Each structure stands twice: as C-alpha cells, then as structure tokens.
Short mmCIF file of C-alpha atoms in Angstrom, two decimals:
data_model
loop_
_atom_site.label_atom_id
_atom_site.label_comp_id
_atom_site.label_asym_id
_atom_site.label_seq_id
_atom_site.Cartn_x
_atom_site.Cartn_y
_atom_site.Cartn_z
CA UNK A 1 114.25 91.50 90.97
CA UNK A 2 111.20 89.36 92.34
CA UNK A 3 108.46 91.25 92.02
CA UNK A 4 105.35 90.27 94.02
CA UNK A 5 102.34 91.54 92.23
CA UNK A 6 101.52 94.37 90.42
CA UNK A 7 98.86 96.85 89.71
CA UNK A 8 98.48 100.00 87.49
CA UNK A 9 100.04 102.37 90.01
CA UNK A 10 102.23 100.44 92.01
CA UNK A 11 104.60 97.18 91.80
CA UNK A 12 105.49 94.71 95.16
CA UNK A 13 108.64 93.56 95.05
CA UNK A 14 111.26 92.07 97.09
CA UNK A 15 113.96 94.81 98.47
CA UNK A 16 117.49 95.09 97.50
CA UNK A 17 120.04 95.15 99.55
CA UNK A 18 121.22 98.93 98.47
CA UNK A 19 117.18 99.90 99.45
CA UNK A 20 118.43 99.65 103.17
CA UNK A 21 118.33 103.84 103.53
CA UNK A 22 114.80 104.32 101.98
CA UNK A 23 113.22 101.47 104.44
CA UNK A 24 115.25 102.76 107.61
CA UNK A 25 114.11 106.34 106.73
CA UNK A 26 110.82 105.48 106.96
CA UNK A 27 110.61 104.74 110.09
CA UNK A 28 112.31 108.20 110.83
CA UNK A 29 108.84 110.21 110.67
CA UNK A 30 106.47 110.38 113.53
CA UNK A 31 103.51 110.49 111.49
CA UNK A 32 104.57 107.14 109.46
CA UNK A 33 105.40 105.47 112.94
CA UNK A 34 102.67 106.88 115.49
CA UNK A 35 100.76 103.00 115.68
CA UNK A 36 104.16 100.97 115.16
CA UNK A 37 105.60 99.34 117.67
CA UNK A 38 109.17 101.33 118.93
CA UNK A 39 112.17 99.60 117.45
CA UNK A 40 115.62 100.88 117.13
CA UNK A 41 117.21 101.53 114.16
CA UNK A 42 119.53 98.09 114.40
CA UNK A 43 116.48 96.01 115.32
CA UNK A 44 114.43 97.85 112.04
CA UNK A 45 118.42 96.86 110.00
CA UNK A 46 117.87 92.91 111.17
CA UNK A 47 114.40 92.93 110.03
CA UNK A 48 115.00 94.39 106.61
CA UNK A 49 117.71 92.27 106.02
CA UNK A 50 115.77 89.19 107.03
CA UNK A 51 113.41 89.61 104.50
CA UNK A 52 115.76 89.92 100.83
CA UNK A 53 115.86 86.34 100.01
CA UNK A 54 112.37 84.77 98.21
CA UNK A 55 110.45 82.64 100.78
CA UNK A 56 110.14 79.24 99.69
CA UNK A 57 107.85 78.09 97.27
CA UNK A 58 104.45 77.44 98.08
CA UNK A 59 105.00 80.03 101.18
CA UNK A 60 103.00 83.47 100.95
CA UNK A 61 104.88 85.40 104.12
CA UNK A 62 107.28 87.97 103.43
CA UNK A 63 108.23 91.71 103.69
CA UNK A 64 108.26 93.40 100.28
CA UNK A 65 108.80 96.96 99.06
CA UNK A 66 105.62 98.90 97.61
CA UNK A 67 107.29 101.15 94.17
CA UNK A 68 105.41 103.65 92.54
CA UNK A 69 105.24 102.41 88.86
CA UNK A 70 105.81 106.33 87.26
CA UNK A 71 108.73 107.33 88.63
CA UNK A 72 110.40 103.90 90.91
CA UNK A 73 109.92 106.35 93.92
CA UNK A 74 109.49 104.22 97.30
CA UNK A 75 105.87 103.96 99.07
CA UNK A 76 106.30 102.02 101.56
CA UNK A 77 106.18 98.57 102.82
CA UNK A 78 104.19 95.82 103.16
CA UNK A 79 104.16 92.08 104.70
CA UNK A 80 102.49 88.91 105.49
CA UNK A 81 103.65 86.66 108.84
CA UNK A 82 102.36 84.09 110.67
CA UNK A 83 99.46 85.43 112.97
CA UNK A 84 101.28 85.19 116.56
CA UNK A 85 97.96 83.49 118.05
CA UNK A 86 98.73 80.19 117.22
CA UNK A 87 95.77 79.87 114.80
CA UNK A 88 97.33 79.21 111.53
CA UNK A 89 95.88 82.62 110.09
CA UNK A 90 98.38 84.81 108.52
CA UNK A 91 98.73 88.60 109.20
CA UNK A 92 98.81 91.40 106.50
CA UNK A 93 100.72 94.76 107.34
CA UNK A 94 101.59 97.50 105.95
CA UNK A 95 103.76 101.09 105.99
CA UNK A 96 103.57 104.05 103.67
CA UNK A 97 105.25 107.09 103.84
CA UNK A 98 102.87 109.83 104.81
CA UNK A 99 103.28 111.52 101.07
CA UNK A 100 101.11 108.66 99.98
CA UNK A 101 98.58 108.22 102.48
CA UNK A 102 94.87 109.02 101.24
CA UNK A 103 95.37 107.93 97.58
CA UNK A 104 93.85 104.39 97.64
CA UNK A 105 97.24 102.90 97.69
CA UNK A 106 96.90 101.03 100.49
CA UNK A 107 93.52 99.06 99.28
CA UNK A 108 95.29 98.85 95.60
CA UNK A 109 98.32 97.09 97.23
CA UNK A 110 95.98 95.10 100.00
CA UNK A 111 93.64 93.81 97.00
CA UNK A 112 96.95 93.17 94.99
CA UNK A 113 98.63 91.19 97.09
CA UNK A 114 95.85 89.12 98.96
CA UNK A 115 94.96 88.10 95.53
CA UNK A 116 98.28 86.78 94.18
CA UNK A 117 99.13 84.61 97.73
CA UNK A 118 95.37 83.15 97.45
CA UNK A 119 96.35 82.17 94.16
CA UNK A 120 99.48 80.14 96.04
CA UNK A 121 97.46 79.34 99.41
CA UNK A 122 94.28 79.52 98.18
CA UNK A 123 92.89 77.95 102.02
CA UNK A 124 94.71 80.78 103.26
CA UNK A 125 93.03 83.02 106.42
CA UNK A 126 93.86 86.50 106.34
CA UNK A 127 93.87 88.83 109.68
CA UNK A 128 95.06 92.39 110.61
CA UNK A 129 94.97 94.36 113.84
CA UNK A 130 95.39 98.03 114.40
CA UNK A 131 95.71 100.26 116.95
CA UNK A 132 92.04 101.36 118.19
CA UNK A 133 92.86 105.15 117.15
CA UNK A 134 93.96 104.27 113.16
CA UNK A 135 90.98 104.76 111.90
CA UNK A 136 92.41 104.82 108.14
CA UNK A 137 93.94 101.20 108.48
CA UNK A 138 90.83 100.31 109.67
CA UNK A 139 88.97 101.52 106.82
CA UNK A 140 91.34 99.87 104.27
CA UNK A 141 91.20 96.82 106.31
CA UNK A 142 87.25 96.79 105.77
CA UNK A 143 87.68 97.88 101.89
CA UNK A 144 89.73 94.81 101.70
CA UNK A 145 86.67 92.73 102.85
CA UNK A 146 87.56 92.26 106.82
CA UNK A 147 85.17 92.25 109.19
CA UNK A 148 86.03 93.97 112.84
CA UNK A 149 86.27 90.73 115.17
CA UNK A 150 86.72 92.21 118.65
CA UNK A 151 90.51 93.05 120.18
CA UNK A 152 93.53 91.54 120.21
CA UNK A 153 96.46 91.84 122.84
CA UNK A 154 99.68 91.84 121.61
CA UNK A 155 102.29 92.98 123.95
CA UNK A 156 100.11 94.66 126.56
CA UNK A 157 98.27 96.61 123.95
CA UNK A 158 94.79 96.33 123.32
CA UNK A 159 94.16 96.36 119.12
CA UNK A 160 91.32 96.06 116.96
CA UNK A 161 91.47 92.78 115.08
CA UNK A 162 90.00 92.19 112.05
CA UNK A 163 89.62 89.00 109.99
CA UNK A 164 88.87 87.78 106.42
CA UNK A 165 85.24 85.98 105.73
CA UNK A 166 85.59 84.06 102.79
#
C-alpha cells in the first residue's frame, strides 16, 4: 500500500484495485456530485483505474483515496493534475462523501498533501477552481492559503479560480 501522507485523522493513499465499489458509489449521491462534472459510471471505472499504479518519481499528480485512520472507513478522494491552462500550475481536487463534510477534513487532507508534494516539487504552483455556488470548497480553498483570482472557463462553465501565493 503507498500511502501518500498522513495526518492524525486521516491517511492518503493510493487505491486498490478491490476499492473500485466504494469510489464508484460515491459518485452515486447527488449531494457528493452537485459541482462535478456528469460522467458515466464506465468513464468514472477508466479514471479510477488509471490512477492505481505510483506516478513516477519526482512527479506529485495523482488520484488517491482519503481513509479515516479509526475505523479504515472511506472519505473520499482526492487528486493533483496538470492545470488544463497550459501554465505549468498543477490543480488540487477533491471528493468526500457527504457523511464527512463540515469536519475540517478537507483542510486536514488539503494542508496534508500540499505539504508532502512541496517537499518533492518544492517550485510547485498550486490552483483550484470551483463552481461559483460551492461556497464550502471555496472556504477550504482559502484555509489552505489561496487567494480568489477571478474565473476560469472550463468546458463552457464559468468557475471561480483560485491560486497559491507563495
């Protein structure tokens, strides 16, 4: 098991292949999925198993599972890509299921696992973008140190972007 980084109350790991359930399930309630992009369940299958091999060394991007460190039980998920403006930046994203929303999880795992790929990249440029109405992201987002940067467009829809000042 590669884990990611860790923190007191949760561990970031890769997923395992028999994980392929809990990460297609969460993308089965409407409250988890209201500011995600619509993807069918065999596009969401590709994606998960894209992401259960280790990146290379030396590369921070990556899907990972979020674990709750008491009992194993699944938060959610969280990633890092390349930023799709062309910029170099890299993107950090997240999904929890709703049961774990409001709980500082979201920060905890943000702070986590900025810190460990800075330790890796440390030139790395951080960025994030919401939907305008996700007010909570947004507020982790700024917890995390991002500053509100105007809008992005991504696929016809107009998103708050936010960016890392280092």
């Amino acid at each position: 098991m590669t884990i990611i980084a860790e923190t007191p109350r949760l561990t970031i790991r890769l997923f395992k292949p028999l994980e392929e359930k809990i990460y297609l399930d969460l993308f089965e309630d409407e409250r988890v999925t209201q500011y995600l992009p619509n993807r069918s369940r065999d596009e969401l299958r590709m994606v998960f198993f894209e992401y259960l091999n280790p990146a290379p060394k030396g590369n921070v991007t990556g899907r990972w599972g979020v674990f709750n460190n008491v009992d194993k039980d699944f938060i959610g998920l969280c990633l890092l890509r390349p930023f799709d403006d062309g910029s170099g930046s890299i993107e950090l994203g997240y999904v929890f299921r709703h049961k774990y929303w409001g709980k500082g999880l979201a920060s905890e795992m943000g702070e986590a696992l900025l810190k460990q790929m800075l330790k890796i990249k440390p030139d790395a440029h951080f960025v994030a973008v919401t939907e305008h109405g996700n007010v909570p992201s947004q507020r982790v987002l700024e917890k995390l140190g991002m500053k509100r940067d105007g809008n992005y467009v991504r696929n016809g829809i107009d998103l708050a972007f936010f960016k890392m000042d280092r």
